[in-house]
């Protein structure tokens, strides 16, 4: 979603902000803008379209002199993408500039009140309300920025991250968040604010994670000061980002997505190995004693998109191994369905960004009902990580491509580790079985590597389907979970319509869509379901479908029903998703490239979805 950058310091702010916005492009946006204070005046430039439009307009920021500024990439929520709706928004005199991520839920009421007081609005955005509100209180409280901000925040409802500048405070930038991402950073070059650390890595890895409604005052030479709503100065501990700039660069790959696909062996290793010590799974961050694990009556897994798909896998893994009932839910549904929490239930939320609005709301709902929450999260210091009771970090490093790959793989491993740990503690996994599963887990990175090295046949196959209109993915059991993810990957980046079905459901409706040449990707990695899958494949084939099978090495019986086969190495039946997803990711990637799609930044999508 929207990206925010703020800076004040020794450098010219324009280029710093443009550079930061470029790092945030991956979040998804449709227009850009920035405001720079030249010491006497606020200069504001905005443009619809990609960042290069703003770059050209401002000669990479150099035509807007000044050492303090704020910048924005906007993903439209209120009002179409247009120059006037782009941020910064400003008051009528153009002396207060605001950039915002999120939604001001009561903006209509606020707007009405402000209009009744004579304020005139020029944009369709909720953000403009903030600029006029600040103006109102700034005048009322004798040009005291902190009082103006505090009083405005007290009026605003919703979730937001904002950065603000006042023309007559030329060296200062103010930043505050509520349930939307925003961090601050500090270096000898000055003070920074940004939606995430990738925008700051070039300048600093020393950052501050802000709690809700903590106001950061960024100064040119005196660091960053933090205040609560009583305007008292408070301490915020400094943290150190472990990633370096290379982690957020393409590193010679054509796209971030391809780089991230190829990083999966490392991601899987980094997620698993620190949690396997002397032949035992040790998850220090779990926060549950063995006794508490034995008492768990139900697990809820709640997430969105691909993270939800890992939750579907998690259901099969945890129920299968640990015999604990699991309900996996889409966060956007869970939060409104009045779920029944029992005293010994645990909720697991899964999120790469740690900022997904629906997932965060589901987490809060569980906590309100006294349910313990474990978050499987990738981004350190994110909102979900800060609100959950316990955090299982996936250590996948920064994921830039909108379509998740490596974070998804790391989340799958988190599910395996949790399933095995719970099973072991509850006495469902004997020594021999446990040891052999650990061996299989250890082998996964090399097996993924093997599949990646054999990408060419998949690339060739993908090229045959660049004109496809519909592609179906089918599977049973845990293979249904991977079908969901394979289908989502394809549609989000290639814009080819695709559906995933539990293979047994085909004959209840979907089979009517089969025509001569329809491509059906059939995932079959569960030996006890091979026969059932073969019969589903034959059903679609006899109606003209072309069947691409993804199956284990050694499954020869499938040959008669498949037109093309991709083999994955053998592993434990609960871990096959980690291998089957590789050819499906590559297939989606190559088909999208051949169709000339913007693979890393697919249309209409945002990397982290911070609004409902
Ligand atoms: C996956 O490729 C998507 N971009 C999307 O479905 C994503 O998984 C979903 O929005 C959840 O995001 P999160 O993991 O950051 O919570």
Short mmCIF file of C-alpha atoms and ligand atoms in Angstrom, two decimals, residues 304-307 351-353 356 402-404 488-489 492 609, ligand 1:
data_model
loop_
_atom_site.label_atom_id
_atom_site.label_comp_id
_atom_site.label_asym_id
_atom_site.label_seq_id
_atom_site.Cartn_x
_atom_site.Cartn_y
_atom_site.Cartn_z
CA UNK A 304 -4.95 -13.66 4.15
CA UNK A 305 -3.88 -14.66 0.64
CA UNK A 306 -0.83 -16.88 0.44
CA UNK A 307 -0.40 -16.77 4.20
CA UNK A 351 1.69 -12.72 7.82
CA UNK A 352 4.75 -11.84 5.79
CA UNK A 353 4.39 -8.09 6.25
CA UNK A 356 -2.27 -6.86 7.04
CA UNK A 402 4.39 -8.40 -4.49
CA UNK A 403 3.87 -12.11 -5.14
CA UNK A 404 5.24 -13.90 -2.12
CA UNK A 488 -2.97 -17.52 -6.86
CA UNK A 489 0.63 -17.12 -8.02
CA UNK A 492 -1.74 -12.37 -9.59
CA UNK A 609 -2.59 -4.55 2.62
C1 LIG B 1 0.64 -13.26 -2.19
O1 LIG B 1 1.43 -13.45 -3.29
C2 LIG B 1 -0.12 -12.03 -2.15
N1 LIG B 1 0.59 -10.92 -2.58
C3 LIG B 1 -1.06 -11.84 -0.96
O2 LIG B 1 -2.04 -12.81 -1.11
C4 LIG B 1 -0.49 -11.90 0.48
O3 LIG B 1 -0.08 -13.20 0.77
C5 LIG B 1 -1.57 -11.42 1.45
O4 LIG B 1 -1.92 -10.10 1.14
C6 LIG B 1 -1.15 -11.52 2.89
O5 LIG B 1 -0.09 -10.69 3.17
P1 LIG B 1 0.76 -10.82 4.49
O6 LIG B 1 1.41 -12.16 4.45
O7 LIG B 1 1.73 -9.71 4.43
O8 LIG B 1 -0.19 -10.72 5.63
#
